Amino acid sequence: MHFEDVVKERRSIRRYKDKFVPLSLVGELIDIAKHAPSAGNLQNWRMIIVTESDMRQQLAEASMEQYWMVEAPVHIVICNDYDKVKDHYPVMGKMYSIQNCAAIAYAIMLAAHDAGLGTCWVGAFDNEKVQRLLDIPDNIDPEIILTLGYSDDTKNPQLRDQIKYLCFQEKWGAKFKKFDNEYDGVEKRIKFEMNKLKNKLKPIKKKAKKKK
Ligand SMILES: Cc1cc2nc3c(=O)[nH]c(=O)nc-3n(C[C@H](O)[C@H](O)[C@H](O)COP(=O)(O)O)c2cc1C
């Protein structure tokens, strides 16, 4: 897929087909995603690949009862092995270690979408429960659960804020120079939907004219 399409088309998938995902494919995705950046290249991410349905059920329960998660044949529990990062960066280490996990999580999501798979980032879970369920030692934090599987959902690209609301030029508060893409985000979507409506109305208007 084209990179822009991968990024724009990826959506959070919460409905999955009952279709097996080979572990070799999960490995391939992570093999791509491991090229994500990490502070000091410390790569403190560790991943537990959960496929067993009883455990997926328990993980869903530990995730504030988000039972839709069970449908996903694979859960990737991204864990933070932060000791080394804290040793290298005594002040910022804890934060860096979490950011590193976020970087690989998103890389997995994009690699998965490119490979025709759906994912959802789950951040709402009880850390201690997940630790207990998966025998995760005390010095390792589960940060993110990614659900993974073949999507059973059709979703349009998500609306995003316009660039002019996201960026400043050179300093905080200074307007960002005009962006080429006038119809970024919401405006682009409104224009698209308006055109769709206009096209639908065309034959109706034609009929009405003929009747006159
Ligand atoms: C830090 C973080 C935590 C999230 N936690 C959850 C979650 O617990 N459950 C869930 O269904 N989605 C969760 N999401 C997914 C967001 O709801 C989703 O990314 C957002 O609504 C944008 O939709 P999109 O991913 O389809 O573009 C989380 C996303 C992030 C980045």
PDB file of C-alpha atoms and ligand atoms in Angstrom:
ATOM      1  CA  MET A   1       0.000   0.000   0.000  1.00  0.00           C
ATOM      2  CA  HIS A   2       0.971   3.609  -0.478  1.00  0.00           C
ATOM      3  CA  PHE A   3       2.274   5.060   2.794  1.00  0.00           C
ATOM      4  CA  GLU A   4      -0.301   7.873   2.834  1.00  0.00           C
ATOM      5  CA  ASP A   5      -3.141   5.381   2.429  1.00  0.00           C
ATOM      6  CA  VAL A   6      -1.792   3.170   5.211  1.00  0.00           C
ATOM      7  CA  VAL A   7      -1.761   6.086   7.630  1.00  0.00           C
ATOM      8  CA  LYS A   8      -5.068   7.627   6.559  1.00  0.00           C
ATOM      9  CA  GLU A   9      -7.082   4.436   6.197  1.00  0.00           C
ATOM     10  CA  ARG A  10      -6.052   2.757   9.444  1.00  0.00           C
ATOM     11  CA  ARG A  11      -8.903   2.784  11.929  1.00  0.00           C
ATOM     12  CA  SER A  12      -9.466   1.253  15.332  1.00  0.00           C
ATOM     13  CA  ILE A  13     -11.084  -2.104  14.684  1.00  0.00           C
ATOM     14  CA  ARG A  14     -13.365  -3.543  17.329  1.00  0.00           C
ATOM     15  CA  ARG A  15     -15.076  -6.243  15.268  1.00  0.00           C
ATOM     16  CA  TYR A  16     -13.061  -9.162  13.936  1.00  0.00           C
ATOM     17  CA  LYS A  17     -13.626 -12.119  11.642  1.00  0.00           C
ATOM     18  CA  ASP A  18     -13.303 -15.580  13.078  1.00  0.00           C
ATOM     19  CA  LYS A  19     -10.173 -16.096  11.014  1.00  0.00           C
ATOM     20  CA  PHE A  20      -6.858 -17.505  12.163  1.00  0.00           C
ATOM     21  CA  VAL A  21      -3.802 -15.226  12.132  1.00  0.00           C
ATOM     22  CA  PRO A  22      -0.589 -17.250  11.807  1.00  0.00           C
ATOM     23  CA  LEU A  23       1.993 -16.482  14.475  1.00  0.00           C
ATOM     24  CA  SER A  24       4.586 -16.203  11.699  1.00  0.00           C
ATOM     25  CA  LEU A  25       2.623 -13.211  10.355  1.00  0.00           C
ATOM     26  CA  VAL A  26       2.520 -11.621  13.808  1.00  0.00           C
ATOM     27  CA  GLY A  27       6.290 -12.136  13.946  1.00  0.00           C
ATOM     28  CA  GLU A  28       6.704 -10.478  10.547  1.00  0.00           C
ATOM     29  CA  LEU A  29       4.741  -7.428  11.675  1.00  0.00           C
ATOM     30  CA  ILE A  30       6.838  -7.047  14.798  1.00  0.00           C
ATOM     31  CA  ASP A  31       9.996  -7.595  12.780  1.00  0.00           C
ATOM     32  CA  ILE A  32       9.025  -4.546  10.710  1.00  0.00           C
ATOM     33  CA  ALA A  33       7.792  -2.500  13.670  1.00  0.00           C
ATOM     34  CA  LYS A  34      10.965  -3.058  15.715  1.00  0.00           C
ATOM     35  CA  HIS A  35      12.578  -0.440  13.475  1.00  0.00           C
ATOM     36  CA  ALA A  36      10.627   2.182  15.402  1.00  0.00           C
ATOM     37  CA  PRO A  37      12.784   4.761  17.185  1.00  0.00           C
ATOM     38  CA  SER A  38      13.587   4.465  20.878  1.00  0.00           C
ATOM     39  CA  ALA A  39      15.503   6.747  23.230  1.00  0.00           C
ATOM     40  CA  GLY A  40      19.191   5.803  23.081  1.00  0.00           C
ATOM     41  CA  ASN A  41      18.103   2.916  20.820  1.00  0.00           C
ATOM     42  CA  LEU A  42      17.415   1.029  24.061  1.00  0.00           C
ATOM     43  CA  GLN A  43      14.438  -0.884  22.592  1.00  0.00           C
ATOM     44  CA  ASN A  44      12.917  -1.505  26.008  1.00  0.00           C
ATOM     45  CA  TRP A  45       9.698  -2.899  24.507  1.00  0.00           C
ATOM     46  CA  ARG A  46       8.797  -6.508  25.238  1.00  0.00           C
ATOM     47  CA  MET A  47       5.732  -8.174  23.772  1.00  0.00           C
ATOM     48  CA  ILE A  48       3.546 -11.029  24.923  1.00  0.00           C
ATOM     49  CA  ILE A  49       1.554 -12.540  22.079  1.00  0.00           C
ATOM     50  CA  VAL A  50      -1.681 -13.950  23.469  1.00  0.00           C
ATOM     51  CA  THR A  51      -3.866 -16.200  21.306  1.00  0.00           C
ATOM     52  CA  GLU A  52      -5.462 -18.519  23.870  1.00  0.00           C
ATOM     53  CA  SER A  53      -9.162 -17.623  23.985  1.00  0.00           C
ATOM     54  CA  ASP A  54      -9.590 -18.024  27.736  1.00  0.00           C
ATOM     55  CA  MET A  55      -6.745 -15.577  28.335  1.00  0.00           C
ATOM     56  CA  ARG A  56      -8.157 -13.117  25.793  1.00  0.00           C
ATOM     57  CA  GLN A  57     -11.402 -13.269  27.717  1.00  0.00           C
ATOM     58  CA  GLN A  58      -9.600 -12.481  30.962  1.00  0.00           C
ATOM     59  CA  LEU A  59      -7.622  -9.671  29.340  1.00  0.00           C
ATOM     60  CA  ALA A  60     -10.875  -8.161  28.047  1.00  0.00           C
ATOM     61  CA  GLU A  61     -12.288  -8.373  31.549  1.00  0.00           C
ATOM     62  CA  ALA A  62      -9.174  -6.708  32.976  1.00  0.00           C
ATOM     63  CA  SER A  63      -9.599  -4.001  30.325  1.00  0.00           C
ATOM     64  CA  MET A  64     -12.664  -2.488  31.950  1.00  0.00           C
ATOM     65  CA  GLU A  65     -14.799  -5.277  30.516  1.00  0.00           C
ATOM     66  CA  GLN A  66     -14.164  -4.375  26.878  1.00  0.00           C
ATOM     67  CA  TYR A  67     -15.520  -7.725  25.744  1.00  0.00           C
ATOM     68  CA  TRP A  68     -15.290  -6.855  22.053  1.00  0.00           C
ATOM     69  CA  MET A  69     -11.555  -7.581  22.500  1.00  0.00           C
ATOM     70  CA  VAL A  70     -12.239 -11.314  22.760  1.00  0.00           C
ATOM     71  CA  GLU A  71     -13.207 -11.438  19.069  1.00  0.00           C
ATOM     72  CA  ALA A  72      -9.664 -10.475  18.105  1.00  0.00           C
ATOM     73  CA  PRO A  73      -7.688 -13.704  17.659  1.00  0.00           C
ATOM     74  CA  VAL A  74      -4.474 -12.082  18.840  1.00  0.00           C
ATOM     75  CA  HIS A  75      -3.672  -9.718  21.693  1.00  0.00           C
ATOM     76  CA  ILE A  76      -0.221  -8.177  21.719  1.00  0.00           C
ATOM     77  CA  VAL A  77       0.577  -6.981  25.208  1.00  0.00           C
ATOM     78  CA  ILE A  78       3.333  -4.404  24.890  1.00  0.00           C
ATOM     79  CA  CYS A  79       5.389  -4.268  28.062  1.00  0.00           C
ATOM     80  CA  ASN A  80       7.888  -1.732  29.262  1.00  0.00           C
ATOM     81  CA  ASP A  81      11.216  -3.056  30.546  1.00  0.00           C
ATOM     82  CA  TYR A  82      12.198   0.341  31.932  1.00  0.00           C
ATOM     83  CA  ASP A  83      15.169  -0.378  34.231  1.00  0.00           C
ATOM     84  CA  LYS A  84      17.836   0.123  31.574  1.00  0.00           C
ATOM     85  CA  VAL A  85      16.184   3.273  30.267  1.00  0.00           C
ATOM     86  CA  LYS A  86      16.037   4.752  33.772  1.00  0.00           C
ATOM     87  CA  ASP A  87      19.725   3.913  34.283  1.00  0.00           C
ATOM     88  CA  HIS A  88      20.621   5.763  31.089  1.00  0.00           C
ATOM     89  CA  TYR A  89      18.267   8.668  31.663  1.00  0.00           C
ATOM     90  CA  PRO A  90      17.740   9.108  35.423  1.00  0.00           C
ATOM     91  CA  VAL A  91      15.377  12.087  35.040  1.00  0.00           C
ATOM     92  CA  MET A  92      13.520  11.437  31.791  1.00  0.00           C
ATOM     93  CA  GLY A  93      13.885   7.669  31.607  1.00  0.00           C
ATOM     94  CA  LYS A  94      10.444   6.604  32.784  1.00  0.00           C
ATOM     95  CA  MET A  95       8.749   8.883  30.282  1.00  0.00           C
ATOM     96  CA  TYR A  96      11.068   7.838  27.439  1.00  0.00           C
ATOM     97  CA  SER A  97      10.438   4.195  28.207  1.00  0.00           C
ATOM     98  CA  ILE A  98       6.673   4.708  27.789  1.00  0.00           C
ATOM     99  CA  GLN A  99       7.126   6.788  24.644  1.00  0.00           C
ATOM    100  CA  ASN A 100       9.262   4.004  23.163  1.00  0.00           C
ATOM    101  CA  CYS A 101       6.440   1.523  23.706  1.00  0.00           C
ATOM    102  CA  ALA A 102       3.991   3.908  22.041  1.00  0.00           C
ATOM    103  CA  ALA A 103       6.325   4.198  19.048  1.00  0.00           C
ATOM    104  CA  ILE A 104       6.458   0.454  18.439  1.00  0.00           C
ATOM    105  CA  ALA A 105       2.725   0.093  19.068  1.00  0.00           C
ATOM    106  CA  TYR A 106       1.866   2.513  16.281  1.00  0.00           C
ATOM    107  CA  ALA A 107       4.442   0.909  13.994  1.00  0.00           C
ATOM    108  CA  ILE A 108       2.764  -2.478  14.554  1.00  0.00           C
ATOM    109  CA  MET A 109      -0.633  -0.929  13.800  1.00  0.00           C
ATOM    110  CA  LEU A 110       0.580   0.504  10.504  1.00  0.00           C
ATOM    111  CA  ALA A 111       2.389  -2.682   9.499  1.00  0.00           C
ATOM    112  CA  ALA A 112      -0.771  -4.640  10.315  1.00  0.00           C
ATOM    113  CA  HIS A 113      -2.977  -2.354   8.235  1.00  0.00           C
ATOM    114  CA  ASP A 114      -0.549  -2.610   5.344  1.00  0.00           C
ATOM    115  CA  ALA A 115      -0.789  -6.401   5.619  1.00  0.00           C
ATOM    116  CA  GLY A 116      -4.607  -6.302   5.532  1.00  0.00           C
ATOM    117  CA  LEU A 117      -5.143  -6.739   9.269  1.00  0.00           C
ATOM    118  CA  GLY A 118      -7.018  -4.589  11.757  1.00  0.00           C
ATOM    119  CA  THR A 119      -5.874  -3.450  15.175  1.00  0.00           C
ATOM    120  CA  CYS A 120      -7.052  -1.437  18.135  1.00  0.00           C
ATOM    121  CA  TRP A 121      -4.924   0.208  20.809  1.00  0.00           C
ATOM    122  CA  VAL A 122      -6.295  -0.580  24.257  1.00  0.00           C
ATOM    123  CA  GLY A 123      -4.989   1.582  27.050  1.00  0.00           C
ATOM    124  CA  ALA A 124      -7.793   1.214  29.557  1.00  0.00           C
ATOM    125  CA  PHE A 125      -6.855  -1.795  31.646  1.00  0.00           C
ATOM    126  CA  ASP A 126      -5.931  -2.683  35.183  1.00  0.00           C
ATOM    127  CA  ASN A 127      -2.131  -2.950  35.142  1.00  0.00           C
ATOM    128  CA  GLU A 128      -1.902  -5.164  38.189  1.00  0.00           C
ATOM    129  CA  LYS A 129      -4.535  -7.578  36.912  1.00  0.00           C
ATOM    130  CA  VAL A 130      -2.775  -7.887  33.556  1.00  0.00           C
ATOM    131  CA  GLN A 131       0.555  -8.362  35.345  1.00  0.00           C
ATOM    132  CA  ARG A 132      -0.898 -11.168  37.402  1.00  0.00           C
ATOM    133  CA  LEU A 133      -2.645 -12.855  34.483  1.00  0.00           C
ATOM    134  CA  LEU A 134       0.493 -12.992  32.360  1.00  0.00           C
ATOM    135  CA  ASP A 135       3.145 -13.539  35.069  1.00  0.00           C
ATOM    136  CA  ILE A 136       4.717 -10.166  34.299  1.00  0.00           C
ATOM    137  CA  PRO A 137       7.386  -9.324  36.895  1.00  0.00           C
ATOM    138  CA  ASP A 138       6.997  -6.259  39.125  1.00  0.00           C
ATOM    139  CA  ASN A 139       9.735  -4.301  37.365  1.00  0.00           C
ATOM    140  CA  ILE A 140       7.978  -4.590  33.992  1.00  0.00           C
ATOM    141  CA  ASP A 141       4.880  -2.524  33.140  1.00  0.00           C
ATOM    142  CA  PRO A 142       2.239  -3.583  30.639  1.00  0.00           C
ATOM    143  CA  GLU A 143       1.600  -0.341  28.716  1.00  0.00           C
ATOM    144  CA  ILE A 144      -0.603  -1.180  25.758  1.00  0.00           C
ATOM    145  CA  ILE A 145      -2.715  -4.069  24.563  1.00  0.00           C
ATOM    146  CA  LEU A 146      -3.084  -4.234  20.798  1.00  0.00           C
ATOM    147  CA  THR A 147      -5.901  -6.352  19.472  1.00  0.00           C
ATOM    148  CA  LEU A 148      -5.099  -7.862  16.089  1.00  0.00           C
ATOM    149  CA  GLY A 149      -7.071  -9.792  13.518  1.00  0.00           C
ATOM    150  CA  TYR A 150      -8.913  -9.612  10.227  1.00  0.00           C
ATOM    151  CA  SER A 151     -11.387  -6.762  10.364  1.00  0.00           C
ATOM    152  CA  ASP A 152     -15.096  -7.432  10.216  1.00  0.00           C
ATOM    153  CA  ASP A 153     -15.856  -3.746  10.086  1.00  0.00           C
ATOM    154  CA  THR A 154     -16.005  -1.098   7.384  1.00  0.00           C
ATOM    155  CA  LYS A 155     -14.983   2.313   8.498  1.00  0.00           C
ATOM    156  CA  ASN A 156     -14.464   5.608   6.704  1.00  0.00           C
ATOM    157  CA  PRO A 157     -11.322   7.587   7.366  1.00  0.00           C
ATOM    158  CA  GLN A 158     -11.618   9.275  10.758  1.00  0.00           C
ATOM    159  CA  LEU A 159     -12.118  13.014  10.903  1.00  0.00           C
ATOM    160  CA  ARG A 160      -9.075  14.917  12.072  1.00  0.00           C
ATOM    161  CA  ASP A 161      -8.517  18.552  12.965  1.00  0.00           C
ATOM    162  CA  GLN A 162      -7.252  20.862  10.290  1.00  0.00           C
ATOM    163  CA  ILE A 163      -3.544  21.612  10.114  1.00  0.00           C
ATOM    164  CA  LYS A 164      -4.200  25.264  10.921  1.00  0.00           C
ATOM    165  CA  TYR A 165      -5.424  24.221  14.375  1.00  0.00           C
ATOM    166  CA  LEU A 166      -2.508  21.860  14.981  1.00  0.00           C
ATOM    167  CA  CYS A 167       0.530  23.871  13.981  1.00  0.00           C
ATOM    168  CA  PHE A 168       2.119  27.152  14.793  1.00  0.00           C
ATOM    169  CA  GLN A 169       4.818  28.835  12.760  1.00  0.00           C
ATOM    170  CA  GLU A 170       8.172  29.222  14.534  1.00  0.00           C
ATOM    171  CA  LYS A 171       6.598  30.152  17.896  1.00  0.00           C
ATOM    172  CA  TRP A 172       3.579  29.152  19.949  1.00  0.00           C
ATOM    173  CA  GLY A 173       0.483  31.028  18.822  1.00  0.00           C
ATOM    174  CA  ALA A 174       1.873  32.245  15.482  1.00  0.00           C
ATOM    175  CA  LYS A 175      -0.327  31.218  12.589  1.00  0.00           C
ATOM    176  CA  PHE A 176       1.040  28.435  10.407  1.00  0.00           C
ATOM    177  CA  LYS A 177       1.654  29.542   6.815  1.00  0.00           C
ATOM    178  CA  LYS A 178      -1.099  28.652   4.405  1.00  0.00           C
ATOM    179  CA  PHE A 179      -1.203  24.923   3.871  1.00  0.00           C
ATOM    180  CA  ASP A 180      -1.548  23.724   0.262  1.00  0.00           C
ATOM    181  CA  ASN A 181      -4.341  21.330   1.054  1.00  0.00           C
ATOM    182  CA  GLU A 182      -7.200  23.787   1.661  1.00  0.00           C
ATOM    183  CA  TYR A 183      -9.683  21.007   2.310  1.00  0.00           C
ATOM    184  CA  ASP A 184      -7.765  19.060   4.874  1.00  0.00           C
ATOM    185  CA  GLY A 185      -9.739  17.114   7.472  1.00  0.00           C
ATOM    186  CA  VAL A 186     -13.291  18.188   8.210  1.00  0.00           C
ATOM    187  CA  GLU A 187     -13.679  20.572   5.264  1.00  0.00           C
ATOM    188  CA  LYS A 188     -12.463  17.930   2.834  1.00  0.00           C
ATOM    189  CA  ARG A 189     -14.981  15.455   4.208  1.00  0.00           C
ATOM    190  CA  ILE A 190     -17.859  17.945   4.080  1.00  0.00           C
ATOM    191  CA  LYS A 191     -16.997  18.768   0.455  1.00  0.00           C
ATOM    192  CA  PHE A 192     -16.857  15.049  -0.366  1.00  0.00           C
ATOM    193  CA  GLU A 193     -20.237  14.357   1.279  1.00  0.00           C
ATOM    194  CA  MET A 194     -21.816  17.412  -0.444  1.00  0.00           C
ATOM    195  CA  ASN A 195     -20.632  16.155  -3.850  1.00  0.00           C
ATOM    196  CA  LYS A 196     -22.051  12.728  -3.088  1.00  0.00           C
ATOM    197  CA  LEU A 197     -25.406  14.301  -2.227  1.00  0.00           C
ATOM    198  CA  LYS A 198     -25.340  16.478  -5.359  1.00  0.00           C
ATOM    199  CA  ASN A 199     -24.713  13.383  -7.501  1.00  0.00           C
ATOM    200  CA  LYS A 200     -27.605  11.586  -5.833  1.00  0.00           C
ATOM    201  CA  LEU A 201     -29.899  14.558  -6.421  1.00  0.00           C
ATOM    202  CA  LYS A 202     -28.996  14.919 -10.119  1.00  0.00           C
ATOM    203  CA  PRO A 203     -31.319  12.172 -11.469  1.00  0.00           C
ATOM    204  CA  ILE A 204     -34.140  13.299  -9.155  1.00  0.00           C
ATOM    205  CA  LYS A 205     -33.849  16.881 -10.413  1.00  0.00           C
ATOM    206  CA  LYS A 206     -33.808  15.635 -14.030  1.00  0.00           C
ATOM    207  CA  LYS A 207     -36.988  13.651 -13.476  1.00  0.00           C
ATOM    208  CA  ALA A 208     -38.689  16.629 -11.847  1.00  0.00           C
ATOM    209  CA  LYS A 209     -37.743  18.865 -14.819  1.00  0.00           C
ATOM    210  CA  LYS A 210     -39.170  16.369 -17.318  1.00  0.00           C
ATOM    211  CA  LYS A 211     -42.468  16.219 -15.421  1.00  0.00           C
ATOM    212  CA  LYS A 212     -42.794  20.006 -15.638  1.00  0.00           C
TER     213      LYS A 212
HETATM  214  C1  LIG B   1      -3.468   5.972  24.505  1.00  0.00           C
HETATM  215  C2  LIG B   1      -4.659   5.343  23.821  1.00  0.00           C
HETATM  216  C3  LIG B   1      -5.543   4.593  24.563  1.00  0.00           C
HETATM  217  C4  LIG B   1      -6.636   3.991  23.952  1.00  0.00           C
HETATM  218  N1  LIG B   1      -7.441   3.158  24.670  1.00  0.00           N
HETATM  219  C5  LIG B   1      -8.496   2.568  24.077  1.00  0.00           C
HETATM  220  C6  LIG B   1      -9.295   1.641  24.800  1.00  0.00           C
HETATM  221  O1  LIG B   1      -9.045   1.318  25.954  1.00  0.00           O
HETATM  222  N2  LIG B   1     -10.348   1.084  24.157  1.00  0.00           N
HETATM  223  C7  LIG B   1     -10.656   1.370  22.849  1.00  0.00           C
HETATM  224  O2  LIG B   1     -11.634   0.815  22.339  1.00  0.00           O
HETATM  225  N3  LIG B   1      -9.894   2.243  22.129  1.00  0.00           N
HETATM  226  C8  LIG B   1      -8.831   2.837  22.706  1.00  0.00           C
HETATM  227  N4  LIG B   1      -8.019   3.676  21.976  1.00  0.00           N
HETATM  228  C9  LIG B   1      -8.328   3.924  20.548  1.00  0.00           C
HETATM  229  C10 LIG B   1      -8.915   5.326  20.318  1.00  0.00           C
HETATM  230  O3  LIG B   1     -10.236   5.354  20.822  1.00  0.00           O
HETATM  231  C11 LIG B   1      -8.886   5.640  18.813  1.00  0.00           C
HETATM  232  O4  LIG B   1      -7.563   5.598  18.343  1.00  0.00           O
HETATM  233  C12 LIG B   1      -9.461   7.017  18.525  1.00  0.00           C
HETATM  234  O5  LIG B   1     -10.823   7.081  18.827  1.00  0.00           O
HETATM  235  C13 LIG B   1      -9.283   7.416  17.049  1.00  0.00           C
HETATM  236  O6  LIG B   1      -9.931   6.485  16.195  1.00  0.00           O
HETATM  237  P1  LIG B   1      -9.123   5.692  15.061  1.00  0.00           P
HETATM  238  O7  LIG B   1      -8.006   4.917  15.738  1.00  0.00           O
HETATM  239  O8  LIG B   1     -10.130   4.778  14.425  1.00  0.00           O
HETATM  240  O9  LIG B   1      -8.580   6.681  14.093  1.00  0.00           O
HETATM  241  C14 LIG B   1      -6.888   4.220  22.557  1.00  0.00           C
HETATM  242  C15 LIG B   1      -5.972   4.976  21.816  1.00  0.00           C
HETATM  243  C16 LIG B   1      -4.864   5.512  22.421  1.00  0.00           C
HETATM  244  C17 LIG B   1      -3.854   6.244  21.565  1.00  0.00           C
END
